[in-house]
CSV table of C-alpha atoms and ligand atoms in Angstrom, one decimal:
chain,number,residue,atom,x,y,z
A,40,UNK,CA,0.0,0.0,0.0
A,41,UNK,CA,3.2,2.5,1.0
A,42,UNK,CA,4.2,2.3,-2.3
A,43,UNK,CA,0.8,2.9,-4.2
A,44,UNK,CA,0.1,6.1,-2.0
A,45,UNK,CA,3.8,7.2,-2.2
A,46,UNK,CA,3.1,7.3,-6.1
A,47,UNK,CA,-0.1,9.1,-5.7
A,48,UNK,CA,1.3,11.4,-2.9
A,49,UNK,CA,3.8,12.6,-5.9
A,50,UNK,CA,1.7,13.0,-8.3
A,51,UNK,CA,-0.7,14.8,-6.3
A,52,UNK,CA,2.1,17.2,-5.3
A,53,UNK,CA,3.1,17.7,-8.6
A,54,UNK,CA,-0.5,18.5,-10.0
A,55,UNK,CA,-2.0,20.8,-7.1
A,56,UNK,CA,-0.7,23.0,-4.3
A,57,UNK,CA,-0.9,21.8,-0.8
A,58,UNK,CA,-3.8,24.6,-0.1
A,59,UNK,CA,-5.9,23.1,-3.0
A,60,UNK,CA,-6.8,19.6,-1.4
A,61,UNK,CA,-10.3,18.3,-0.1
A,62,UNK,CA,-10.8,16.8,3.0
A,63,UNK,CA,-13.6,14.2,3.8
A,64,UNK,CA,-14.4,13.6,7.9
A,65,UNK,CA,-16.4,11.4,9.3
A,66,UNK,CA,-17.3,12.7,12.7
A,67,UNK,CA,-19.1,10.3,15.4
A,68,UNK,CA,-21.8,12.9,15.9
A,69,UNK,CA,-21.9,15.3,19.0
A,70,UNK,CA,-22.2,13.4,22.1
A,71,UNK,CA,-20.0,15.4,24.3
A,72,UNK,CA,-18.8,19.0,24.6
A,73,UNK,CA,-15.0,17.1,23.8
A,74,UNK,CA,-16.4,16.0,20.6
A,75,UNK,CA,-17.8,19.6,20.1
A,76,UNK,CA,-14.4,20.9,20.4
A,77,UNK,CA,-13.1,18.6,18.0
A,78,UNK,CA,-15.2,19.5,15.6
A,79,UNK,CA,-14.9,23.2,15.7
A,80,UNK,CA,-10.8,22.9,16.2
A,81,UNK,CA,-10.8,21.0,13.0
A,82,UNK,CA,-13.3,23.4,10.5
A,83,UNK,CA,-10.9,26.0,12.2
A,84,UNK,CA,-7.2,24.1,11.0
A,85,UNK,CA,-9.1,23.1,7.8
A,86,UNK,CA,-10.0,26.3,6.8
A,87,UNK,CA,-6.6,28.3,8.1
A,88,UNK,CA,-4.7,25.4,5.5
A,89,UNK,CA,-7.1,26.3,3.0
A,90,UNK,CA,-8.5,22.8,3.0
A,91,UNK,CA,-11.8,22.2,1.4
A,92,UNK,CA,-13.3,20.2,4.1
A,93,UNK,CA,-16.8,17.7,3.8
A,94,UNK,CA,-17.7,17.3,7.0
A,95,UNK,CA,-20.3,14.1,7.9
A,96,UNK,CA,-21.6,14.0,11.2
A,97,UNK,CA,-23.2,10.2,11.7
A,98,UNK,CA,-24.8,10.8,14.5
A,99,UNK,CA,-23.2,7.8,16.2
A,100,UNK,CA,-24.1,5.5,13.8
A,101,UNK,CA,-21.4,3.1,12.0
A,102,UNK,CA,-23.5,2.8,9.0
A,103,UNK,CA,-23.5,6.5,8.5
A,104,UNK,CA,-19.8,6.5,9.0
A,105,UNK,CA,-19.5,3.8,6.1
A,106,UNK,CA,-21.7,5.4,3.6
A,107,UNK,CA,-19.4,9.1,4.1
A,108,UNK,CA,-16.5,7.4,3.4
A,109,UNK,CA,-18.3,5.4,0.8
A,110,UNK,CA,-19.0,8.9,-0.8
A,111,UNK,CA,-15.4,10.2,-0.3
A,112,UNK,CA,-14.1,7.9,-2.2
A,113,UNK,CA,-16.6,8.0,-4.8
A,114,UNK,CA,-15.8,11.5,-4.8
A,115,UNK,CA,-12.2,11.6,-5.3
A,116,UNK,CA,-11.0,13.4,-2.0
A,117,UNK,CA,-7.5,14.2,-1.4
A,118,UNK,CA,-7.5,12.4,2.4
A,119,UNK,CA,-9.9,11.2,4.9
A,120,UNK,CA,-10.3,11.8,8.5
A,121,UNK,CA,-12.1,9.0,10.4
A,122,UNK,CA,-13.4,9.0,14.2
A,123,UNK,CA,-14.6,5.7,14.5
A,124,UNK,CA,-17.4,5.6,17.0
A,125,UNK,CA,-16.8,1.8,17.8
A,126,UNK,CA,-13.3,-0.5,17.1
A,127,UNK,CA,-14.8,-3.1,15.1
A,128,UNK,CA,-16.2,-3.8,11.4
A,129,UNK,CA,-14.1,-1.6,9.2
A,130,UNK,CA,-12.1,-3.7,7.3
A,131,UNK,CA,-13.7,-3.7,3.9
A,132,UNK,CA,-14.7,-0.2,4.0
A,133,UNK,CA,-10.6,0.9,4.9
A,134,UNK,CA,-9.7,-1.5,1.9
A,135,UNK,CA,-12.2,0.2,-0.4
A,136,UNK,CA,-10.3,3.5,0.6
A,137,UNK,CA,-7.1,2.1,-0.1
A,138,UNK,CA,-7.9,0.6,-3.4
A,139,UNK,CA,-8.4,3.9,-4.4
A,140,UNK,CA,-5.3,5.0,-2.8
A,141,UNK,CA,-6.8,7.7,-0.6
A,142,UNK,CA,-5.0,7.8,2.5
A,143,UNK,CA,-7.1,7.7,6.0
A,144,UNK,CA,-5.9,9.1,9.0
A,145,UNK,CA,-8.0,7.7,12.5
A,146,UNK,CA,-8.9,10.7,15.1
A,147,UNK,CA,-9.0,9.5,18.6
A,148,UNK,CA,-10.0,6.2,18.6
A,149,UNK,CA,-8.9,3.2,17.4
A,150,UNK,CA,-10.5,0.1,15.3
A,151,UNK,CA,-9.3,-3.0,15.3
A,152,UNK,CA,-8.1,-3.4,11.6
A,153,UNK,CA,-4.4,-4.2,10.1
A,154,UNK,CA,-2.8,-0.8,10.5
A,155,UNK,CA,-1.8,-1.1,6.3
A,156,UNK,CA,-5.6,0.2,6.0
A,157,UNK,CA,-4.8,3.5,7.2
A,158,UNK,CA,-1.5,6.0,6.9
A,159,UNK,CA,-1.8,6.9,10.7
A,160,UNK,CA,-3.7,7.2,13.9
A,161,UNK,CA,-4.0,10.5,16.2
A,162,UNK,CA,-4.5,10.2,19.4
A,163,UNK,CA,-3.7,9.7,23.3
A,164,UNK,CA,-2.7,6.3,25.2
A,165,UNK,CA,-6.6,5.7,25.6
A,166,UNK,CA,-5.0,2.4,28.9
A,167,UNK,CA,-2.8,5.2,30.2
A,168,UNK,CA,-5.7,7.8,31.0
A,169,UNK,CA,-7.7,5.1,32.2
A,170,UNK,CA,-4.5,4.4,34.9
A,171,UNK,CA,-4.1,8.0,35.6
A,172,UNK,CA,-7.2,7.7,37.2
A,173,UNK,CA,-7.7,4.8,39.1
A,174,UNK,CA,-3.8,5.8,40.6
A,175,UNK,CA,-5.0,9.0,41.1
A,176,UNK,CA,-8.6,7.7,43.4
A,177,UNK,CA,-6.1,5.1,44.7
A,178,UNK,CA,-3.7,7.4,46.6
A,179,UNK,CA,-6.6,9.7,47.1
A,180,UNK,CA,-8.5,6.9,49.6
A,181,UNK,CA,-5.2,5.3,50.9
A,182,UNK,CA,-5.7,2.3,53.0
A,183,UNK,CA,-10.0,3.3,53.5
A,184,UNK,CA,-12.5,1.0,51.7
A,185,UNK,CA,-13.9,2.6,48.4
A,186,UNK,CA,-16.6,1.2,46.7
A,187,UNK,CA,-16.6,2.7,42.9
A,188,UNK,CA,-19.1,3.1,40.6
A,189,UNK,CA,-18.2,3.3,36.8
A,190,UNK,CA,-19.8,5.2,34.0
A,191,UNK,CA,-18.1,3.6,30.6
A,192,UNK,CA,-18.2,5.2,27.1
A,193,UNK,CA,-20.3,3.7,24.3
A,194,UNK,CA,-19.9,0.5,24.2
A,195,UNK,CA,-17.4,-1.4,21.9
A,196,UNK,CA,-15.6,2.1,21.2
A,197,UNK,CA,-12.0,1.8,22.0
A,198,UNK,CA,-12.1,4.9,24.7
A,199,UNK,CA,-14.7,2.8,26.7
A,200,UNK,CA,-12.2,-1.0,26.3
A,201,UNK,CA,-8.8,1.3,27.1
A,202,UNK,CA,-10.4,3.3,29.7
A,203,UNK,CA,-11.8,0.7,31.4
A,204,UNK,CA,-8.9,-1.3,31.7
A,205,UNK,CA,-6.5,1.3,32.2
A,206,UNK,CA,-8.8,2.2,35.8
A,207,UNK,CA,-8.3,-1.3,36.5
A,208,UNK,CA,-4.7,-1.3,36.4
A,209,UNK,CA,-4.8,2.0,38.2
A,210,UNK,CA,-6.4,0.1,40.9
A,211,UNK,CA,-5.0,-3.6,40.6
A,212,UNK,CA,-3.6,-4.2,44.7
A,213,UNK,CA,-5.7,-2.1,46.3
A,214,UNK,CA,-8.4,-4.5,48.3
A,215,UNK,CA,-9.9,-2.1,49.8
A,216,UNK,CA,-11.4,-0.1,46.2
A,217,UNK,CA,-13.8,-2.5,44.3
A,218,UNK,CA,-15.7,-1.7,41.4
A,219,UNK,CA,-19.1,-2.4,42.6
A,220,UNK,CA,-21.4,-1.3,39.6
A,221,UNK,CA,-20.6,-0.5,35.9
A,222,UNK,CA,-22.8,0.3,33.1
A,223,UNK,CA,-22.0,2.4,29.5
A,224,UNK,CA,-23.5,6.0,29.7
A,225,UNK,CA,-22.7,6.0,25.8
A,226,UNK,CA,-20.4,9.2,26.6
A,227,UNK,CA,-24.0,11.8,27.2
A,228,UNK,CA,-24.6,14.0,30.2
A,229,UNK,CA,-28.0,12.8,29.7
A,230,UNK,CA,-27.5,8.8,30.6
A,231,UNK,CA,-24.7,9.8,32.8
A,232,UNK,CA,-27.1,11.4,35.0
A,233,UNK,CA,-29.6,8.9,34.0
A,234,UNK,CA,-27.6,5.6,34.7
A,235,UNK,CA,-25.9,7.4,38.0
A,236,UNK,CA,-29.8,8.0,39.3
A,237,UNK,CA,-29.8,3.7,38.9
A,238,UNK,CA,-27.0,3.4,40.6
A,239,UNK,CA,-27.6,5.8,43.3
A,240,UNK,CA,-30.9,3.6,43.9
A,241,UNK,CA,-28.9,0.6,43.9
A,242,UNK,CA,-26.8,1.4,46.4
A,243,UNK,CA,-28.6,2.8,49.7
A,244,UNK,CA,-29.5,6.0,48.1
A,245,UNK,CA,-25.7,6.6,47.4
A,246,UNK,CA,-24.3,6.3,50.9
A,247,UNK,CA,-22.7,3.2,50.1
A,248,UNK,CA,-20.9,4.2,46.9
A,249,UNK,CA,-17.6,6.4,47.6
A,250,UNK,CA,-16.5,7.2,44.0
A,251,UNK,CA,-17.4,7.8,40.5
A,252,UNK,CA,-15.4,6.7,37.9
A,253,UNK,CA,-16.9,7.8,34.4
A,254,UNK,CA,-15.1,8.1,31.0
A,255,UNK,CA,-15.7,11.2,30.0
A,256,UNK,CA,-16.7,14.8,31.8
A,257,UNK,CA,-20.0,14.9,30.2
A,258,UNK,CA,-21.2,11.9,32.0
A,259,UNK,CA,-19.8,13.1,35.0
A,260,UNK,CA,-21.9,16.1,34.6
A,261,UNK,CA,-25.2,14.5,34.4
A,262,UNK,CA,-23.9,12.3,37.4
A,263,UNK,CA,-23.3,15.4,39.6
A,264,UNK,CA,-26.6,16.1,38.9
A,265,UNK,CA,-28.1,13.5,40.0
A,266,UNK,CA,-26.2,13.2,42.8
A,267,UNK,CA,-27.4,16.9,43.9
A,268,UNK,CA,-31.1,15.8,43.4
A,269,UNK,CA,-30.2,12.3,45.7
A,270,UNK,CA,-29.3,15.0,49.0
A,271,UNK,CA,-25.7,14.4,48.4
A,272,UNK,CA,-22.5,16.4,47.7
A,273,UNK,CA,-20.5,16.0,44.7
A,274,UNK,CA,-17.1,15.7,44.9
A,275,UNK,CA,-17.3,15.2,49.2
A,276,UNK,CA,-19.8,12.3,49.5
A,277,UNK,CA,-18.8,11.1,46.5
A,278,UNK,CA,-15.7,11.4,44.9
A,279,UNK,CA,-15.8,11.8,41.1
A,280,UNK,CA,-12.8,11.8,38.5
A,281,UNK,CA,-13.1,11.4,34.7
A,282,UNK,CA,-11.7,12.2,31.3
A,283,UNK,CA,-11.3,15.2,29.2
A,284,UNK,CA,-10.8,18.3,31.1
A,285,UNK,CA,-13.6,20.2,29.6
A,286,UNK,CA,-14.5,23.5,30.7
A,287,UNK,CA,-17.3,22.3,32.7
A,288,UNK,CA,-15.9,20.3,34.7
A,289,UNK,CA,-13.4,22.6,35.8
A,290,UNK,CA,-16.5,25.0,36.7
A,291,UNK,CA,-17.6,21.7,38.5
A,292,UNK,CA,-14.3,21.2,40.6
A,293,UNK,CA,-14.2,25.0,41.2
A,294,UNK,CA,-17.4,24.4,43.2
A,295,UNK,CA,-15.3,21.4,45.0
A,296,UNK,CA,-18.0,19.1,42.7
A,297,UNK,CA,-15.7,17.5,40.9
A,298,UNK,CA,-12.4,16.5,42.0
A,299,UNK,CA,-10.1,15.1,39.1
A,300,UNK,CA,-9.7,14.9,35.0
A,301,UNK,CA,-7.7,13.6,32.7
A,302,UNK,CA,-7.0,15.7,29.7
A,303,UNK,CA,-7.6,14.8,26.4
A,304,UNK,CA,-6.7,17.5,23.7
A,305,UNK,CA,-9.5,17.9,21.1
A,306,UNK,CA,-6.7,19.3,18.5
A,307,UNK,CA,-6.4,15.8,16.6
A,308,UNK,CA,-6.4,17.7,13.1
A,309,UNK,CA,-3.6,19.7,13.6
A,310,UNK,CA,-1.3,16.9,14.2
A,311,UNK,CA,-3.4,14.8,11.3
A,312,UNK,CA,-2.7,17.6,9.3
A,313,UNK,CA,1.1,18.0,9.9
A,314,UNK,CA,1.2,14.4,8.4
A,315,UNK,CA,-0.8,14.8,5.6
A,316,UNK,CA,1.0,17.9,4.2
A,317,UNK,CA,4.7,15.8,4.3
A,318,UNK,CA,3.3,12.9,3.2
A,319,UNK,CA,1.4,14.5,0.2
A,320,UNK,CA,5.0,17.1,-0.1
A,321,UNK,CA,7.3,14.6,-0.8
A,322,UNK,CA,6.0,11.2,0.7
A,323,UNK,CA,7.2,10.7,3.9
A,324,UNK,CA,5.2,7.9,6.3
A,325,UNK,CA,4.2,8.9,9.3
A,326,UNK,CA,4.6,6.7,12.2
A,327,UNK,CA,1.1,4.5,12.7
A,328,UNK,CA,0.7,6.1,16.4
A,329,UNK,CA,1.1,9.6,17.1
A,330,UNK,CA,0.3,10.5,20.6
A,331,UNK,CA,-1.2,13.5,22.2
A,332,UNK,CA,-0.5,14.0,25.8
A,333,UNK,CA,-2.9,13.1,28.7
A,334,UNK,CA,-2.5,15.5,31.8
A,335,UNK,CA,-4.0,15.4,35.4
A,336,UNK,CA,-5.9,18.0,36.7
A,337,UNK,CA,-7.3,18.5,40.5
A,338,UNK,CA,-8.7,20.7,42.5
A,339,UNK,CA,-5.3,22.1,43.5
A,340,UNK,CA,-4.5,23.0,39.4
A,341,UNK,CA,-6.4,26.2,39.5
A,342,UNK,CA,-9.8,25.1,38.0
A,343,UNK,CA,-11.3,28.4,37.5
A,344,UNK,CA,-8.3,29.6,35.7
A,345,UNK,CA,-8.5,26.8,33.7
A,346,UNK,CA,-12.4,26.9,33.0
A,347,UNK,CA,-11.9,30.7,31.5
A,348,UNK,CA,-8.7,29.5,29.2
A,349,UNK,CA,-11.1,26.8,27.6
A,350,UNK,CA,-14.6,28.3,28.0
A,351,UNK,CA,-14.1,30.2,24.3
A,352,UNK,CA,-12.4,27.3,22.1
A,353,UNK,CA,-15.6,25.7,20.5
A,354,UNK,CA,-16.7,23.1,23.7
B,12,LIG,O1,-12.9,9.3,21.8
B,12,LIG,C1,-12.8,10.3,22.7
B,12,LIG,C2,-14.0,10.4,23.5
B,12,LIG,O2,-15.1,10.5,22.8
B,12,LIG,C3,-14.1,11.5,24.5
B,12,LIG,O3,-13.4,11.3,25.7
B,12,LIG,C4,-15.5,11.6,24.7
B,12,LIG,O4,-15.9,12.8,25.4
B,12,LIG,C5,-16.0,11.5,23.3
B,12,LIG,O5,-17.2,11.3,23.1
């Protein structure tokens, strides 16, 4: 495959400028305000590159997500981006892109296909956020018995496997925190709250449950919510740390109702882009991973400083 798209990539450097090419994305949909952010970050890099960018949102639907990229290739597009809202069932569609020697670059998730189907993936160590929390709760309870309730992502979506695992190794020796409910909250504020209400039921009104673990802000959001309407504080009765570091939350842990996030940075494209531009320049192959960093915030990082930096970049 390098060598078919290292042949197109010259050509297509030879024919048009690097400000002439058309980009096709396939965006999941809008389920979070991270996703929002991603979104808007890359319209903005698009348009700054003078990219001509088709944007497809499938509203979390991998048929939709087939049939765009179905269409970018039947329309000739210089590159594709692809957030791929679940790991699986990609193959033939990836192949179809290649055939036509399109290359595809993966936003922040990852599918389980032979990495020859794509020129590179963007993203962060989806396992190491995962850890960064669970170590995080674990020296945050010390030796006191913790009993965790997790929120996962949509299910079958690499976030939701990595994350999930990652919390688990975060935890793995400490006896005394056990995971004692976990259900997907498909990355919404709305079942986070929802699903958190179940949970809250579940478990003596709440009194028994000491943390929250979700995978993304949004669903710890709703959570807090609900939490607030069970009598309880957020953040002090229950302990809640998740993923993205979006300005909400730090409005949350400003109010001491939140009390930990991982960040995820919802600039994929600019890295994606980077890429694109040597590859299509002269041909050189990215490496299949590259990584964006994942940083811990707390309570003690200056949340409301951090809200106001973030509350105006497209959330
Ligand atoms: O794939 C990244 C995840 O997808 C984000 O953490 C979440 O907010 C989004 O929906």
């Amino acid at each position: 495959m390098t060598r078919m798209l290292l042949a197109g990539a010259a050509l297509l450097a030879l024919s048009v400028g690097a400000s002439a090419q058309t980009i096709g994305f396939s965006q999941i949909g809008s389920e979070s305000g991270w996703r929002a952010a991603e979104t808007t970050l890359t319209k903005q890099q698009a348009e700054e590159r003078g990219y001509t960018l088709q944007f497809s949102d499938a509203q979390q639907r991998q048929e939709n997500q087939i049939a765009a990229i179905r269409s970018f290739v039947a329309q000739g597009v210089d590159a594709i981006l692809l957030a791929p809202v679940v790991a699986t069932g990609w193959d033939a569609v990836l192949q179809e892109a290649k055939e036509a020697e399109i290359p595809v670059v993966l936003l922040d998730r990852q599918v389980d296909s032979s990495d020859d189907l794509y020129l590179t993936a963007v993203g962060s160590d989806l396992v190491h956020e995962g850890k960064v929390a669970g170590e995080w709760l674990a020296k945050e309870v010390g030796d006191d018995k913790c009993r965790v309730v997790e929120l996962q992502g949509t299910t079958g979506s690499s976030p939701a496997i990595d994350r999930a695992k990652g919390f688990r190794d975060g935890i793995a020796g400490k006896a005394n925190i056990e995971i004692v409910r976990s259900q997907t909250g498909d990355f919404t504020r709305a079942l986070g709250k929802t699903v958190m209400e179940s949970f809250l039921q579940a478990e003596g009104g709440g009194k028994d449950i000491c943390a929250l673990y979700a995978h993304n802000d949004d669903m710890a959001i709703g959570a807090i919510q609900a939490i607030k309407e069970a009598g309880l504080k957020p953040g002090q009765d229950i302990k809640i740390v998740s993923i993205d570091a979006v300005p909400d939350i730090f409005q949350a842990m400003a109010a001491g109702e939140a009390n930990a996030t991982v960040e995820l940075t919802p600039n994929m494209a600019g890295p994606a882009f980077d890429a694109l531009e040597k590859f299509w320049k002269d041909g050189t192959v990215p490496p299949k991973f590259i990584q964006t960093e994942s940083k811990l915030y707390t309570q003690a990082d200056d949340p409301q400083g951090e809200y106001e930096r973030r509350k105006d970049l497209g959330y």
